[in-house]
mmCIF file of C-alpha atoms in Angstrom:
data_model
loop_
_atom_site.group_PDB
_atom_site.id
_atom_site.type_symbol
_atom_site.label_atom_id
_atom_site.label_comp_id
_atom_site.label_asym_id
_atom_site.label_seq_id
_atom_site.Cartn_x
_atom_site.Cartn_y
_atom_site.Cartn_z
ATOM 1 C CA ASP D 1 -30.722 -12.306 50.228
ATOM 2 C CA ALA D 2 -34.355 -11.488 49.396
ATOM 3 C CA MET D 3 -35.263 -14.328 46.933
ATOM 4 C CA VAL D 4 -37.828 -16.595 45.432
ATOM 5 C CA ILE D 5 -37.382 -20.244 46.230
ATOM 6 C CA GLN D 6 -38.774 -23.367 44.242
ATOM 7 C CA ASN D 7 -38.409 -26.963 45.454
ATOM 8 C CA PRO D 8 -37.733 -29.473 44.040
ATOM 9 C CA ARG D 9 -35.663 -28.340 41.140
ATOM 10 C CA TYR D 10 -36.409 -31.333 39.306
ATOM 11 C CA GLN D 11 -39.650 -33.635 39.763
ATOM 12 C CA VAL D 12 -40.331 -36.674 38.156
ATOM 13 C CA THR D 13 -43.939 -37.982 38.424
ATOM 14 C CA GLN D 14 -45.823 -40.810 37.009
ATOM 15 C CA PHE D 15 -48.656 -40.538 34.600
ATOM 16 C CA GLY D 16 -51.745 -39.993 36.455
ATOM 17 C CA LYS D 17 -50.062 -39.490 39.912
ATOM 18 C CA PRO D 18 -50.687 -36.211 42.085
ATOM 19 C CA VAL D 19 -47.722 -33.943 42.341
ATOM 20 C CA THR D 20 -47.160 -30.739 44.272
ATOM 21 C CA LEU D 21 -44.584 -28.107 43.477
ATOM 22 C CA SER D 22 -43.761 -25.548 45.798
ATOM 23 C CA CYS D 23 -42.616 -21.931 46.099
ATOM 24 C CA SER D 24 -41.552 -19.400 48.897
ATOM 25 C CA GLN D 25 -40.449 -15.990 48.891
ATOM 26 C CA THR D 26 -38.787 -13.700 51.336
ATOM 27 C CA LEU D 27 -39.612 -10.375 49.176
ATOM 28 C CA ASN D 28 -42.813 -10.015 51.130
ATOM 29 C CA HIS D 29 -44.557 -9.457 47.928
ATOM 30 C CA ASN D 30 -48.282 -9.101 47.624
ATOM 31 C CA VAL D 31 -48.548 -11.041 44.281
ATOM 32 C CA MET D 32 -47.350 -14.655 43.445
ATOM 33 C CA TYR D 33 -47.672 -16.216 40.058
ATOM 34 C CA TRP D 34 -47.156 -19.946 38.366
ATOM 35 C CA TYR D 35 -46.209 -20.048 34.929
ATOM 36 C CA GLN D 36 -45.821 -23.154 32.543
ATOM 37 C CA GLN D 37 -42.952 -22.946 30.257
ATOM 38 C CA LYS D 38 -42.499 -25.557 27.422
ATOM 39 C CA SER D 39 -39.288 -25.618 25.399
ATOM 40 C CA SER D 40 -38.747 -22.717 23.152
ATOM 41 C CA GLN D 41 -42.103 -21.258 24.080
ATOM 42 C CA ALA D 42 -43.342 -18.195 26.035
ATOM 43 C CA PRO D 43 -44.269 -18.867 29.551
ATOM 44 C CA LYS D 44 -47.882 -19.235 29.992
ATOM 45 C CA LEU D 45 -49.451 -17.797 33.073
ATOM 46 C CA LEU D 46 -51.677 -20.406 34.972
ATOM 47 C CA PHE D 47 -53.025 -18.257 37.971
ATOM 48 C CA HIS D 48 -51.982 -15.609 40.182
ATOM 49 C CA TYR D 49 -52.734 -14.383 43.553
ATOM 50 C CA TYR D 50 -52.976 -11.025 44.972
ATOM 51 C CA ASP D 51 -52.673 -11.755 48.527
ATOM 52 C CA LYS D 52 -55.329 -14.209 49.073
ATOM 53 C CA ASP D 53 -57.254 -13.313 46.005
ATOM 54 C CA PHE D 54 -56.914 -15.899 43.632
ATOM 55 C CA ASN D 55 -56.989 -15.251 39.771
ATOM 56 C CA ASN D 56 -57.437 -18.234 37.476
ATOM 57 C CA GLU D 57 -56.436 -17.841 33.713
ATOM 58 C CA ALA D 58 -59.590 -18.822 31.692
ATOM 59 C CA ASP D 59 -57.570 -21.503 29.577
ATOM 60 C CA THR D 60 -55.910 -23.271 32.814
ATOM 61 C CA PRO D 61 -56.917 -26.789 32.843
ATOM 62 C CA ASP D 62 -59.117 -27.855 35.853
ATOM 63 C CA ASN D 63 -56.100 -30.395 36.482
ATOM 64 C CA PHE D 64 -54.001 -27.656 37.967
ATOM 65 C CA GLN D 65 -54.887 -26.205 41.364
ATOM 66 C CA SER D 66 -52.998 -23.687 43.420
ATOM 67 C CA ARG D 67 -53.041 -22.843 47.190
ATOM 68 C CA ARG D 68 -51.275 -19.919 48.997
ATOM 69 C CA PRO D 69 -51.699 -20.424 52.663
ATOM 70 C CA ASN D 70 -49.764 -17.507 53.658
ATOM 71 C CA THR D 71 -47.774 -14.724 52.095
ATOM 72 C CA SER D 72 -44.525 -16.507 51.871
ATOM 73 C CA PHE D 73 -45.642 -19.839 50.235
ATOM 74 C CA CYS D 74 -47.598 -20.882 47.363
ATOM 75 C CA PHE D 75 -48.236 -24.166 45.886
ATOM 76 C CA LEU D 76 -49.071 -25.684 42.357
ATOM 77 C CA ASP D 77 -50.900 -29.067 42.688
ATOM 78 C CA ILE D 78 -51.343 -31.230 39.301
ATOM 79 C CA ARG D 79 -54.167 -33.597 40.203
ATOM 80 C CA SER D 80 -53.551 -36.305 37.240
ATOM 81 C CA PRO D 81 -50.401 -35.325 35.237
ATOM 82 C CA GLY D 82 -50.562 -36.218 31.627
ATOM 83 C CA LEU D 83 -47.373 -36.467 29.147
ATOM 84 C CA GLY D 84 -48.773 -32.973 27.793
ATOM 85 C CA ASP D 85 -47.784 -31.526 31.433
ATOM 86 C CA ALA D 86 -44.275 -32.185 31.116
ATOM 87 C CA ALA D 87 -42.698 -28.418 31.291
ATOM 88 C CA MET D 88 -40.763 -26.019 33.260
ATOM 89 C CA TYR D 89 -42.955 -24.607 36.194
ATOM 90 C CA LEU D 90 -41.921 -20.932 37.023
ATOM 91 C CA CYS D 91 -43.107 -19.099 40.015
ATOM 92 C CA ALA D 92 -42.784 -15.393 40.379
ATOM 93 C CA THR D 93 -43.545 -12.296 42.637
ATOM 94 C CA SER D 94 -44.028 -8.764 42.424
ATOM 95 C CA ARG D 95 -45.346 -5.952 44.522
ATOM 96 C CA VAL D 96 -47.998 -4.982 42.594
ATOM 97 C CA THR D 97 -50.169 -7.179 40.012
ATOM 98 C CA PHE D 98 -48.059 -7.298 36.831
ATOM 99 C CA SER D 99 -45.268 -4.872 37.893
ATOM 100 C CA GLU D 100 -41.666 -6.112 37.690
ATOM 101 C CA GLN D 101 -41.355 -9.768 38.597
ATOM 102 C CA PHE D 102 -38.901 -11.817 40.420
ATOM 103 C CA PHE D 103 -38.745 -15.308 39.264
ATOM 104 C CA GLY D 104 -37.452 -18.563 41.013
ATOM 105 C CA PRO D 105 -35.121 -20.722 39.518
ATOM 106 C CA GLY D 106 -38.205 -23.261 38.298
ATOM 107 C CA THR D 107 -38.923 -26.712 38.736
ATOM 108 C CA ARG D 108 -38.389 -29.147 35.656
ATOM 109 C CA LEU D 109 -41.378 -31.655 35.751
ATOM 110 C CA THR D 110 -41.173 -35.161 34.033
ATOM 111 C CA VAL D 111 -44.003 -37.303 33.358
ATOM 112 C CA LEU D 112 -43.254 -40.930 32.716
ATOM 113 C CA GLY Y 1 -56.789 -11.243 19.864
ATOM 114 C CA GLN Y 2 -53.683 -10.832 21.398
ATOM 115 C CA ASN Y 3 -50.268 -11.302 19.514
ATOM 116 C CA ILE Y 4 -46.684 -10.565 20.365
ATOM 117 C CA ASP Y 5 -43.997 -11.078 17.530
ATOM 118 C CA GLN Y 6 -40.308 -11.521 18.029
ATOM 119 C CA PRO Y 7 -37.765 -12.761 15.784
ATOM 120 C CA THR Y 8 -37.110 -16.361 16.665
ATOM 121 C CA GLU Y 9 -33.405 -16.284 16.607
ATOM 122 C CA MET Y 10 -30.303 -13.903 16.012
ATOM 123 C CA THR Y 11 -26.517 -14.103 15.873
ATOM 124 C CA ALA Y 12 -24.088 -11.351 16.404
ATOM 125 C CA THR Y 13 -20.490 -10.909 17.227
ATOM 126 C CA GLU Y 14 -18.818 -10.236 20.472
ATOM 127 C CA GLY Y 15 -18.192 -6.526 20.879
ATOM 128 C CA ALA Y 16 -20.993 -5.505 18.345
ATOM 129 C CA ILE Y 17 -24.351 -3.765 18.978
ATOM 130 C CA VAL Y 18 -27.566 -6.002 18.334
ATOM 131 C CA GLN Y 19 -31.305 -4.531 18.126
ATOM 132 C CA ILE Y 20 -34.157 -7.146 18.960
ATOM 133 C CA ASN Y 21 -37.592 -6.097 17.812
ATOM 134 C CA CYS Y 22 -41.070 -6.675 19.375
ATOM 135 C CA THR Y 23 -44.212 -5.841 17.656
ATOM 136 C CA TYR Y 24 -47.493 -6.308 19.600
ATOM 137 C CA GLN Y 25 -51.135 -6.277 18.758
ATOM 138 C CA THR Y 26 -53.141 -6.294 21.849
ATOM 139 C CA SER Y 27 -56.455 -4.772 23.252
ATOM 140 C CA GLY Y 28 -55.241 -2.156 25.319
ATOM 141 C CA PHE Y 29 -51.722 -1.203 26.540
ATOM 142 C CA ASN Y 30 -50.387 -0.789 29.983
ATOM 143 C CA GLY Y 31 -46.823 -1.159 29.700
ATOM 144 C CA LEU Y 32 -43.886 -3.363 27.925
ATOM 145 C CA PHE Y 33 -41.086 -5.581 29.758
ATOM 146 C CA TRP Y 34 -38.108 -7.091 28.441
ATOM 147 C CA TYR Y 35 -37.002 -10.064 30.459
ATOM 148 C CA GLN Y 36 -33.449 -12.185 29.777
ATOM 149 C CA GLN Y 37 -33.538 -15.860 30.075
ATOM 150 C CA HIS Y 38 -30.427 -18.084 30.208
ATOM 151 C CA ALA Y 39 -30.906 -21.759 28.953
ATOM 152 C CA GLY Y 40 -32.603 -23.817 31.642
ATOM 153 C CA GLU Y 41 -32.720 -20.796 34.310
ATOM 154 C CA ALA Y 42 -35.818 -18.429 35.261
ATOM 155 C CA PRO Y 43 -35.992 -14.986 33.454
ATOM 156 C CA THR Y 44 -34.453 -11.974 34.924
ATOM 157 C CA PHE Y 45 -36.078 -8.530 34.512
ATOM 158 C CA LEU Y 46 -34.243 -5.889 32.132
ATOM 159 C CA SER Y 47 -36.629 -3.175 31.384
ATOM 160 C CA TYR Y 48 -39.840 -1.654 31.653
ATOM 161 C CA ASN Y 49 -41.313 0.941 29.230
ATOM 162 C CA VAL Y 50 -45.007 2.476 29.467
ATOM 163 C CA LEU Y 51 -44.213 6.018 27.707
ATOM 164 C CA ASP Y 52 -42.781 6.438 24.244
ATOM 165 C CA GLY Y 53 -38.998 6.844 23.920
ATOM 166 C CA LEU Y 54 -35.548 5.260 24.824
ATOM 167 C CA GLU Y 55 -34.638 4.169 28.489
ATOM 168 C CA GLU Y 56 -30.915 3.457 28.663
ATOM 169 C CA LYS Y 57 -29.577 1.287 31.461
ATOM 170 C CA GLY Y 58 -26.012 0.475 31.073
ATOM 171 C CA ARG Y 59 -25.258 -1.425 28.000
ATOM 172 C CA PHE Y 60 -28.980 -2.250 27.503
ATOM 173 C CA SER Y 61 -31.469 0.040 26.234
ATOM 174 C CA SER Y 62 -35.271 -0.341 25.248
ATOM 175 C CA PHE Y 63 -37.328 1.807 23.097
ATOM 176 C CA LEU Y 64 -41.399 1.916 22.959
ATOM 177 C CA SER Y 65 -43.447 3.518 20.159
ATOM 178 C CA ARG Y 66 -47.062 2.989 21.330
ATOM 179 C CA SER Y 67 -48.552 4.418 18.098
ATOM 180 C CA LYS Y 68 -46.798 1.771 16.241
ATOM 181 C CA GLY Y 69 -46.943 -1.170 18.701
ATOM 182 C CA TYR Y 70 -43.301 -1.572 18.593
ATOM 183 C CA SER Y 71 -40.448 -1.993 20.925
ATOM 184 C CA TYR Y 72 -36.858 -2.965 20.693
ATOM 185 C CA LEU Y 73 -34.156 -4.025 23.123
ATOM 186 C CA LEU Y 74 -30.629 -2.729 22.018
ATOM 187 C CA LEU Y 75 -27.423 -4.519 23.465
ATOM 188 C CA LYS Y 76 -24.054 -2.776 23.105
ATOM 189 C CA GLU Y 77 -20.558 -4.137 23.461
ATOM 190 C CA LEU Y 78 -22.008 -7.522 23.342
ATOM 191 C CA GLN Y 79 -20.185 -10.146 25.567
ATOM 192 C CA MET Y 80 -20.479 -14.040 25.276
ATOM 193 C CA LYS Y 81 -22.820 -13.890 28.551
ATOM 194 C CA ASP Y 82 -25.429 -12.211 26.666
ATOM 195 C CA SER Y 83 -25.930 -15.414 24.979
ATOM 196 C CA ALA Y 84 -29.550 -16.048 26.054
ATOM 197 C CA SER Y 85 -33.265 -15.689 25.244
ATOM 198 C CA TYR Y 86 -34.914 -12.143 25.238
ATOM 199 C CA LEU Y 87 -38.857 -12.304 26.072
ATOM 200 C CA CYS Y 88 -41.010 -9.175 25.327
ATOM 201 C CA ALA Y 89 -44.080 -9.041 27.497
ATOM 202 C CA VAL Y 90 -46.990 -6.797 27.047
ATOM 203 C CA LYS Y 91 -49.152 -5.656 29.977
ATOM 204 C CA SER Y 92 -52.699 -5.464 28.631
ATOM 205 C CA GLN Y 93 -56.232 -5.170 30.441
ATOM 206 C CA GLY Y 94 -55.197 -6.958 33.619
ATOM 207 C CA ASN Y 95 -53.034 -9.521 31.962
ATOM 208 C CA LEU Y 96 -49.573 -10.104 31.143
ATOM 209 C CA ILE Y 97 -48.810 -11.773 27.657
ATOM 210 C CA PHE Y 98 -44.947 -13.028 26.777
ATOM 211 C CA GLY Y 99 -43.669 -13.306 23.455
ATOM 212 C CA LYS Y 100 -42.012 -16.674 22.564
ATOM 213 C CA GLY Y 101 -38.774 -14.844 22.964
ATOM 214 C CA THR Y 102 -35.749 -14.382 20.656
ATOM 215 C CA LYS Y 103 -32.466 -16.463 21.014
ATOM 216 C CA LEU Y 104 -29.541 -14.514 20.703
ATOM 217 C CA SER Y 105 -26.186 -16.410 20.195
ATOM 218 C CA VAL Y 106 -23.271 -14.437 20.415
ATOM 219 C CA LYS Y 107 -20.043 -15.470 18.634
ATOM 220 C CA PRO Y 108 -16.455 -14.789 19.360
#
C-alpha cells in the first residue's frame, strides 16, 4: 500500500542534544511537508519542499532544519532541542503544493 | 491577519446529526479543507471546497460560502468512531492555515 512512513514513532532526547526525525513516502508525490503540533493546537507548518525547492515558513526557528535527499525521503533536524520543542511532528505529502495532503502517523518527541 | 475560528468542543449522540462550523478571515482564498484527527493519530483528509455550495460524500458533507467566510462540516448518522477532532484548513496566498480543531465527542 502506498503510504507515508515516519520513524521513529516516539523519540526521547535530552535538552540540547541534536535529533533527527525521518519521513519516507511511496506515493511519489512532489511535495513533502513538516508540521509541528502541540496538544490541542493546530498543526503548524515548519517547511515544505516542492521536489528539491525548499520553502521555509517565516516564523520557523533557525533551530529547525530540513533535508530532502531524494523524492522519497525527508528529514527534520532539530539542532538543539529545547523543552518547548516537545510536540508531535507530522510529515505529509501531496501531488501539488497544498492540494490534498496525506499524513504520516507522526513522531512524538519528548525533551528531557 | 489570518484567522480561523472553530468551536473548541462539541458533544452529540450516536445516530444524530452534527454541524461543525468554521469561519475564516484570510488575505485571499484558494480553497478550504476538512481533516479528521483521532487522538494521537495523524489527520486524514475528509473534503475540499473551492466553490460555494455543498459537497456530499457519504455520511459527511461540507458547505462553503466564500462571501461569508464560512464553512461547515455536516456529519449524519453519527457513530462512536466519529469521536475525533475535526480541523478546518484554508489555502491562502501560497500558504495553508489550520484551525485549532473541534473535538467532537459522540455519546451512546
